Structures are given as C-alpha cells and as structure tokens.
Short mmCIF file of C-alpha atoms in Angstrom, two decimals:
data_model
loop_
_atom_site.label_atom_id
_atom_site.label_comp_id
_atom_site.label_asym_id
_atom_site.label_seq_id
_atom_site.Cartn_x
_atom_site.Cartn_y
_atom_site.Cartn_z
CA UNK A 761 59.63 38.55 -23.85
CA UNK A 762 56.52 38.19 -21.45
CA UNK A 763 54.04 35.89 -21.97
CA UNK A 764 50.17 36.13 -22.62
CA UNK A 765 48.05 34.41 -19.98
CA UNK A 766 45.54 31.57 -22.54
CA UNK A 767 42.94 28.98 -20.94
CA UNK A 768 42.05 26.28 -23.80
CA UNK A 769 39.61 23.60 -23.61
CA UNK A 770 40.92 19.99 -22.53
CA UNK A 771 38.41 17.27 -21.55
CA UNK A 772 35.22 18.52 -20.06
CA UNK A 773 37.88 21.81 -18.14
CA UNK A 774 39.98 24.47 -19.03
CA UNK A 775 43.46 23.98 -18.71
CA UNK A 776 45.25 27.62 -18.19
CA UNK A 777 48.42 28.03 -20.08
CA UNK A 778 51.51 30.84 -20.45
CA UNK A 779 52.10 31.43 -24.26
CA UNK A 780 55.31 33.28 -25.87
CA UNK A 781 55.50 33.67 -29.53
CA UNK A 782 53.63 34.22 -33.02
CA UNK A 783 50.18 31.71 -32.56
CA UNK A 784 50.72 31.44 -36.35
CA UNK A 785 54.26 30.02 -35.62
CA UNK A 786 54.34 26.31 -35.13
CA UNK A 787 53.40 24.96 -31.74
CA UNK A 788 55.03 23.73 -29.38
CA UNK A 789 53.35 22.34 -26.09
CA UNK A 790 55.51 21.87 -22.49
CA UNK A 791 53.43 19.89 -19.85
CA UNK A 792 54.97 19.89 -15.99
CA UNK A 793 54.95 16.69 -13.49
CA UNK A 794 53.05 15.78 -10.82
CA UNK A 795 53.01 18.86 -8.30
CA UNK A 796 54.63 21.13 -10.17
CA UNK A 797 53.29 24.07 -12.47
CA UNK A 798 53.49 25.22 -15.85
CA UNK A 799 56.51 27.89 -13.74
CA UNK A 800 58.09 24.62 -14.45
CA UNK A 801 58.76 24.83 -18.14
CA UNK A 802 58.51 28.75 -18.80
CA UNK A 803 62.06 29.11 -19.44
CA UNK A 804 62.32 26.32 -22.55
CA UNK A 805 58.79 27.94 -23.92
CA UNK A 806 60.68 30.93 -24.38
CA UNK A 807 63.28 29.80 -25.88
CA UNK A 808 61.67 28.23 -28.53
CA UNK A 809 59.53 30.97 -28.74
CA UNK A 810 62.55 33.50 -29.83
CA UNK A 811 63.48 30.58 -31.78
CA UNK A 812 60.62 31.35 -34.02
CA UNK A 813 57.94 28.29 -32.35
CA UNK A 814 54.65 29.56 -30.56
CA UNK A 815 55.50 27.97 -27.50
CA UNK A 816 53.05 27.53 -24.48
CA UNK A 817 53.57 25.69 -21.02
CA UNK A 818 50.54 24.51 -19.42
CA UNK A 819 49.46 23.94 -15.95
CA UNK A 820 47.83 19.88 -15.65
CA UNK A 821 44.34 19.40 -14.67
CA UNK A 822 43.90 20.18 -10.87
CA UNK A 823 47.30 21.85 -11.06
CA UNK A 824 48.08 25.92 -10.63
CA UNK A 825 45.39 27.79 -12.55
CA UNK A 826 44.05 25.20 -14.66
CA UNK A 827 40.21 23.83 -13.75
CA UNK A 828 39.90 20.94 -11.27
CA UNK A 829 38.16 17.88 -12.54
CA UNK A 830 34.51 17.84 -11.18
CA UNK A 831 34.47 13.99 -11.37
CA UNK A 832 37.72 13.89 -9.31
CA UNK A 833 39.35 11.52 -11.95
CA UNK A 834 43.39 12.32 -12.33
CA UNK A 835 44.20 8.49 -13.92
CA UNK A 836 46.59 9.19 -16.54
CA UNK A 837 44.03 8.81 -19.64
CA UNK A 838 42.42 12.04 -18.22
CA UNK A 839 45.66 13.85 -18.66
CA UNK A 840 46.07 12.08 -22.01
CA UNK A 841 42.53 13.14 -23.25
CA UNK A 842 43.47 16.90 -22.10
CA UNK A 843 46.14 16.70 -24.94
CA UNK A 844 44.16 15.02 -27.57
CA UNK A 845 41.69 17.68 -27.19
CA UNK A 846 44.57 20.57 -27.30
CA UNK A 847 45.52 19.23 -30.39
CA UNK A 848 42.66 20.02 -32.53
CA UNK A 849 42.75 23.65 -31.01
CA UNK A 850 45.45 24.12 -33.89
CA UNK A 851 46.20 24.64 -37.11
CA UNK A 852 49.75 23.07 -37.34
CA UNK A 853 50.94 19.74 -36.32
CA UNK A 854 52.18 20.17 -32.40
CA UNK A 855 55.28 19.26 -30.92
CA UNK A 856 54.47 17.54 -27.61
CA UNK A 857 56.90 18.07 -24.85
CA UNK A 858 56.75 16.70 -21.27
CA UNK A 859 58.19 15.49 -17.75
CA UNK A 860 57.49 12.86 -15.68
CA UNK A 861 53.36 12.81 -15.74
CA UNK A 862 53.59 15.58 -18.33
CA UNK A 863 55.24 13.49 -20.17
CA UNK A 864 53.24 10.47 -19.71
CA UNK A 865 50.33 12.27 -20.90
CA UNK A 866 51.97 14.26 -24.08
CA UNK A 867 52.90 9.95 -25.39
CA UNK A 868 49.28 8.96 -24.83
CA UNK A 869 47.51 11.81 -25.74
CA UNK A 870 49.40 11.94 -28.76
CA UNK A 871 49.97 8.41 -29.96
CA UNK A 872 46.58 8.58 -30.33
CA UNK A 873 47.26 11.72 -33.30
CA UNK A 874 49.89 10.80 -35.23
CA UNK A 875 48.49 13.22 -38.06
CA UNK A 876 48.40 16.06 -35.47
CA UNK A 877 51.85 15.65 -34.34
CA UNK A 878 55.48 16.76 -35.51
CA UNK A 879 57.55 15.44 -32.39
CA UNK A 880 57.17 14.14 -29.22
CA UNK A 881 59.87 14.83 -26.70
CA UNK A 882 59.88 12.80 -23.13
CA UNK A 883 61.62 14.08 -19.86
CA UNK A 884 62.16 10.93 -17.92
CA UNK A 885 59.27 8.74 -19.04
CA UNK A 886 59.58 4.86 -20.26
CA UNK A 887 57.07 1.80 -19.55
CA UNK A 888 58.33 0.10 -16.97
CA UNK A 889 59.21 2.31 -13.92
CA UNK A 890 60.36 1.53 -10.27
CA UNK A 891 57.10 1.06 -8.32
CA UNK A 892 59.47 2.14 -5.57
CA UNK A 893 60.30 4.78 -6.66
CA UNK A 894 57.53 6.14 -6.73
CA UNK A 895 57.19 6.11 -3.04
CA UNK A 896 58.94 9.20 -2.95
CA UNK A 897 56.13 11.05 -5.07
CA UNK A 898 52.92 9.64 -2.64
CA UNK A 899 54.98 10.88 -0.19
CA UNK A 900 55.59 14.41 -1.04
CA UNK A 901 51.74 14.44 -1.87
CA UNK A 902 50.42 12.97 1.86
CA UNK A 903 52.82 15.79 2.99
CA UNK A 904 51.78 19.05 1.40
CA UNK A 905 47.97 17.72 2.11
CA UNK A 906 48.16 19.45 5.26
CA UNK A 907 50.15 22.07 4.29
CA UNK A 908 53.62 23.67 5.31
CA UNK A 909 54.35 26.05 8.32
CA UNK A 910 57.39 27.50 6.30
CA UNK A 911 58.40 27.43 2.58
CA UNK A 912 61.67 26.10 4.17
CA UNK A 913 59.92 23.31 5.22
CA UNK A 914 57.83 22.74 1.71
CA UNK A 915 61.07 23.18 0.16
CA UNK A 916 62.85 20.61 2.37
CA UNK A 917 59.81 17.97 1.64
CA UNK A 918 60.46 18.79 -2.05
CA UNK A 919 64.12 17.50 -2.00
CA UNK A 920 63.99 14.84 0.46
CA UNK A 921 61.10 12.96 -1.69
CA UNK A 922 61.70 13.89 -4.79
CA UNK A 923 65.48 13.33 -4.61
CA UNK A 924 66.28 16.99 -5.95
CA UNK A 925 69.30 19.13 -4.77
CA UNK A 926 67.83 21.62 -1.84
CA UNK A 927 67.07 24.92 -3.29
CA UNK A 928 69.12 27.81 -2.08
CA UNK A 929 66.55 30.21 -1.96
CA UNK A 930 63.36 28.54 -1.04
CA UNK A 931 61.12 31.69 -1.17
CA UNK A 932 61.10 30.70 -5.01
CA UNK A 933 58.51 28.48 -3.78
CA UNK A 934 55.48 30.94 -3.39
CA UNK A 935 54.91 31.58 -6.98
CA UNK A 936 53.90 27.70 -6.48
CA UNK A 937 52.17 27.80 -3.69
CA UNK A 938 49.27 29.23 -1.88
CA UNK A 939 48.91 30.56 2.07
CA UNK A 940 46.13 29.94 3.68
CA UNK A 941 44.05 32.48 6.54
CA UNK A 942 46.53 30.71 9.42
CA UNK A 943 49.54 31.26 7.62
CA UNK A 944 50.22 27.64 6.62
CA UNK A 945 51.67 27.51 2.76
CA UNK A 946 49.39 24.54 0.16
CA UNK A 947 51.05 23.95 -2.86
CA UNK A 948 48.84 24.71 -6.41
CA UNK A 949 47.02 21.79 -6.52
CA UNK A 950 43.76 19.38 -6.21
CA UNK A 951 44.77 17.19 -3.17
CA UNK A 952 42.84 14.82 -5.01
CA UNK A 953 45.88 14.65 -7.79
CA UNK A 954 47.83 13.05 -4.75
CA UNK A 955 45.79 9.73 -4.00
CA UNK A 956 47.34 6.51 -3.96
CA UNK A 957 44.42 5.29 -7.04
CA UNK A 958 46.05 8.06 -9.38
CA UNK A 959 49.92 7.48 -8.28
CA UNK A 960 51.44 4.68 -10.80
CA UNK A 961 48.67 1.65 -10.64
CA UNK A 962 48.76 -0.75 -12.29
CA UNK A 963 46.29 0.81 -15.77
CA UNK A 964 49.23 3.26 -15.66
CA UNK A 965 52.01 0.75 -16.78
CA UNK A 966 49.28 -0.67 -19.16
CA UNK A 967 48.37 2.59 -20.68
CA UNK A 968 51.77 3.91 -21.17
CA UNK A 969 52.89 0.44 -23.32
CA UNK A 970 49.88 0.68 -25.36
CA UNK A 971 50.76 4.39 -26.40
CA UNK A 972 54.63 2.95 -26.92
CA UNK A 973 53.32 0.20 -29.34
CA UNK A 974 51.22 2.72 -31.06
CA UNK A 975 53.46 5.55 -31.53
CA UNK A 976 54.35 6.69 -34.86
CA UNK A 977 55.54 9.95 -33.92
CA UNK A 978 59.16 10.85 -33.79
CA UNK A 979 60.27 10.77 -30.18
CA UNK A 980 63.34 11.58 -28.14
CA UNK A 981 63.02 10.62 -24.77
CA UNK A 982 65.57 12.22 -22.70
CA UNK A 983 66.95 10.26 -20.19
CA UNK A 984 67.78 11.30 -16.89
CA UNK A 985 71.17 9.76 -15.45
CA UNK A 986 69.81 9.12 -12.08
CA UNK A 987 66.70 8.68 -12.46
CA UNK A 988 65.49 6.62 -9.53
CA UNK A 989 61.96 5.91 -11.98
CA UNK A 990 63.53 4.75 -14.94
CA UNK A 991 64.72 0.98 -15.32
CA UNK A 992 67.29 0.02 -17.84
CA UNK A 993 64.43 -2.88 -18.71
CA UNK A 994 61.89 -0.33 -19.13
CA UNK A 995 64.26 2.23 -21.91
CA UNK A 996 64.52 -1.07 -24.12
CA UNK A 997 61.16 -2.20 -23.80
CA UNK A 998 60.29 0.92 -25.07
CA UNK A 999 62.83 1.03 -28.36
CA UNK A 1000 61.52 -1.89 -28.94
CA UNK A 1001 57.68 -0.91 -29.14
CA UNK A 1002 58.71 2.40 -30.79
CA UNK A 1003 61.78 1.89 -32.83
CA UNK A 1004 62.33 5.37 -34.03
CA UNK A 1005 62.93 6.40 -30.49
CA UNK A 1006 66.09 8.69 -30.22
CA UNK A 1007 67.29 8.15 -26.92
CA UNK A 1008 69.92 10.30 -25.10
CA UNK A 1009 71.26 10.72 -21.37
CA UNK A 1010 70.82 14.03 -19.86
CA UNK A 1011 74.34 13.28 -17.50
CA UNK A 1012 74.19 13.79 -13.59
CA UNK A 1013 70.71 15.14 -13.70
CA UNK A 1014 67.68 13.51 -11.42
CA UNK A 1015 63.93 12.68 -12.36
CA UNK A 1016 62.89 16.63 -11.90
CA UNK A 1017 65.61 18.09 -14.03
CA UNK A 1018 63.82 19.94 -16.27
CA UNK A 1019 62.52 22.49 -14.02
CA UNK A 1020 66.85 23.22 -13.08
CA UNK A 1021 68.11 22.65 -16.67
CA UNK A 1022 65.71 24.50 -18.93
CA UNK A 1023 67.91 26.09 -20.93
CA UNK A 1024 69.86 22.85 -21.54
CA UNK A 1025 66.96 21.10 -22.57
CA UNK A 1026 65.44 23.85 -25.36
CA UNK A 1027 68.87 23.59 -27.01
CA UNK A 1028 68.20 20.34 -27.66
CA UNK A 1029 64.76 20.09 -28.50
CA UNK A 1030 65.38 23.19 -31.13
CA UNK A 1031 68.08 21.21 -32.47
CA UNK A 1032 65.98 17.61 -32.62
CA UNK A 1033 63.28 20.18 -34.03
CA UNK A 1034 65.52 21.20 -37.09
CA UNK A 1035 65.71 18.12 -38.18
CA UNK A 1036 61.94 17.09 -37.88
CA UNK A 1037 59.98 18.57 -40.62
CA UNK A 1038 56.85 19.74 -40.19
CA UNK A 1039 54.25 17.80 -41.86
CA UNK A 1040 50.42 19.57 -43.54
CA UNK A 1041 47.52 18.13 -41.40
CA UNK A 1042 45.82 15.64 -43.22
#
C-alpha cells in the first residue's frame, strides 16, 4: 500500500501529510516529535490503514514539507491549534495519536474537542517532565543549526542527545534531511523550531495540565520504560487530572521509540481502538 501525498489547513499554514486508506474510513491522525518527520510514523498509519482506519501521519509546522510559520511562533498552543483546526476537516470523530511534541499537541489540541474525538493515544507525554532532560533535545537542535558534514555524524548527534540506540545504517537519514550547495546535510526543519523560548518553558508545563484537567477523551498514554522525560510524579499527576487514563509501559524502550517500534505500537492502538466506539459528531 503506498500512500497519497495531502496538505490540509492547520492554523494560518498548511501542514503536508502521507495518507493510506479509505478517507471515508474513520480517521486516524499520527503526529512526530520535535525534529523528526511524519517518515516517523508511516509504518503504524499503514497498519491501521489495512486495518480498515484512514490513517494519515503528518509532518509539524516548520517540520519536513509542511509550511513554516510566518510569525515564527512554535510554543506548543501553535501545534495544538494545528490539530483543532484538522479536526473539523472531517466527517468522523478522529483518533489523535502522538510522540513526544506530537503528542503534546494531539492532548491540547484535542481536549479542547471532546465531540470531535474517539481516542487519544500519547507516546511518552505526561505534565510534569525532567527540565533536564530536556537538555538533550536543545542540544541536538543548536547542533544540526549548522548542519552536518556526514550523515554519520547527524546520525551520531541523533543518539548521543536523544539517548537512542545508534542506527546501523545511517544513510536512512537523507529521506530526513536536506544537503546543501557545499555538501553539508540540514535536517527538515525551521531552525526556528529549535530555540530555547519554544523548548519546554515554563507555559509548556502550564498548558499541558490544563489540557489533562480538561480531557474527556479516552486516552492511553504509553509509557516509555526509560524515558529520561517522564517523572513517576508527573504519570500520577496526570491520572489524577484525567482519570480514565489507561496507562501501560512500553518495556526497555527510550523517549523516541515510536519511530523503532511501529509495528508494536499499531497493534496496540488497533486493539485499544476495538474497544473505543466511535461516537456521531454532535
């Protein structure tokens, strides 16, 4: 199954997207982390695609394909607008999946919808996280500003700050990246994503306990084992905003696991999808 090339409009851009399925079939969105691509979640989109879901992976705002935002602003209520504005490009409640700040911005976006939305499914995002950990992430971005001589070398700042196992064949890397007239290798993004004001301040932590309290959604959040972002404090704090939370451990796996695991993870959501219902809009 190959999938069509889509743009759709989020807030004030277009945000391009890779779509497998029936569009009549019910949705189901994926949304990528920080400095990754909607590569990231291609595999689970067709899963759940031959599963009989219209499933589409997007790339963020000022990520791969998708427009860059003229204003510059990448806070995390831009990302969570984008999805608010996907969902009324529908015509069946969505399923919301997402990683890290995909993730962040499917539980705002949608807490905001609870009509528009059958499930929301989280990849490693709770209130709460390790500010450092995060260290890691403005790290990886003040690297690849200058770009990379080698994809060796983009793939070795990949694993060293975002604590991922190093990738055996690192020439994987240019469908994610870009070279430039000199031969040096960018990665698919607005450097503008990377700045300190947009990486976990403190409106971040506010907005993201906010969307917890207001959730009415089913959720899953799926819970990396060694997650160097996620607190122990922050998973209860959490279950306790949101009750119906279903949270499970995805064992041995780090932050990024999605993008290594994708497989894995469809199982899962079809199964947690089985047993959501889908609801008529309102």
């Amino acid at each position: 199954m190959s999938p069509t090339k889509i743009r759709l409009q989020g807030d004030g851009l277009e945000l391009a997207g890779s779509a497998y399925g029936d569009p009549a079939a019910p949705p189901v969105l994926f949304f990528h982390g920080g400095g990754q691509s909607r590569n990231a979640w291609l595999g689970s989109a067709r899963k759940v695609a031959e599963a009989g879901y219209y499933g589409i992976s997007f790339d963020l705002r000022g990520h791969g394909e998708s427009d860059w935002a003229a204003d510059g602003d990448y806070l995390l209520d831009a990302f969570g607008r984008d999805v608010e504005r996907l969902l009324y490009q529908f015509e069946r409640p969505v399923t919301l999946v997402g990683a890290s700040r995909g993730g962040q911005a499917a539980l705002v976006g949608g807490s905001r919808h609870p009509d528009r939305v059958r499930l929301i499914m989280l990849a490693d995002v709770a209130p709460l996280m390790r500010d450092d950990g995060v260290d890691g992430i403005r790290a990886f971005f003040e690297q690849g500003e200058s770009g990379f001589a080698s994809l060796e070398d983009a793939a070795e700042s990949l694993a060293r700050n975002l604590h991922q196992p190093r990738m055996a064949d690192a020439g994987k890397l240019a469908r994610a990246m870009r070279q430039d007239d000199t031969g040096r290798w960018h990665w698919h993004w607005d450097p503008a994503t990377g700045k300190r004001e947009f990486l976990h301040p403190p409106s971040e932590g506010e907005a993201i306990l906010t969307a917890a309290a207001r959730l009415q959604s089913p959720a899953v959040l799926v819970r990396a084992e060694l997650s160097h972002l996620l607190t122990d404090e922050g998973v209860a704090r959490f279950q306790q905003l949101a009750p119906q939370i279903e949270v499970v451990t995805a064992p041995g796996a780090g932050h990024m696991f999605t993008a290594d695991r994708n497989d894995e993870f469809a199982a899962q959501l079809l199964d947690v999808l089985e047993r959501t219902p889908e609801r008529n809009l309102s």
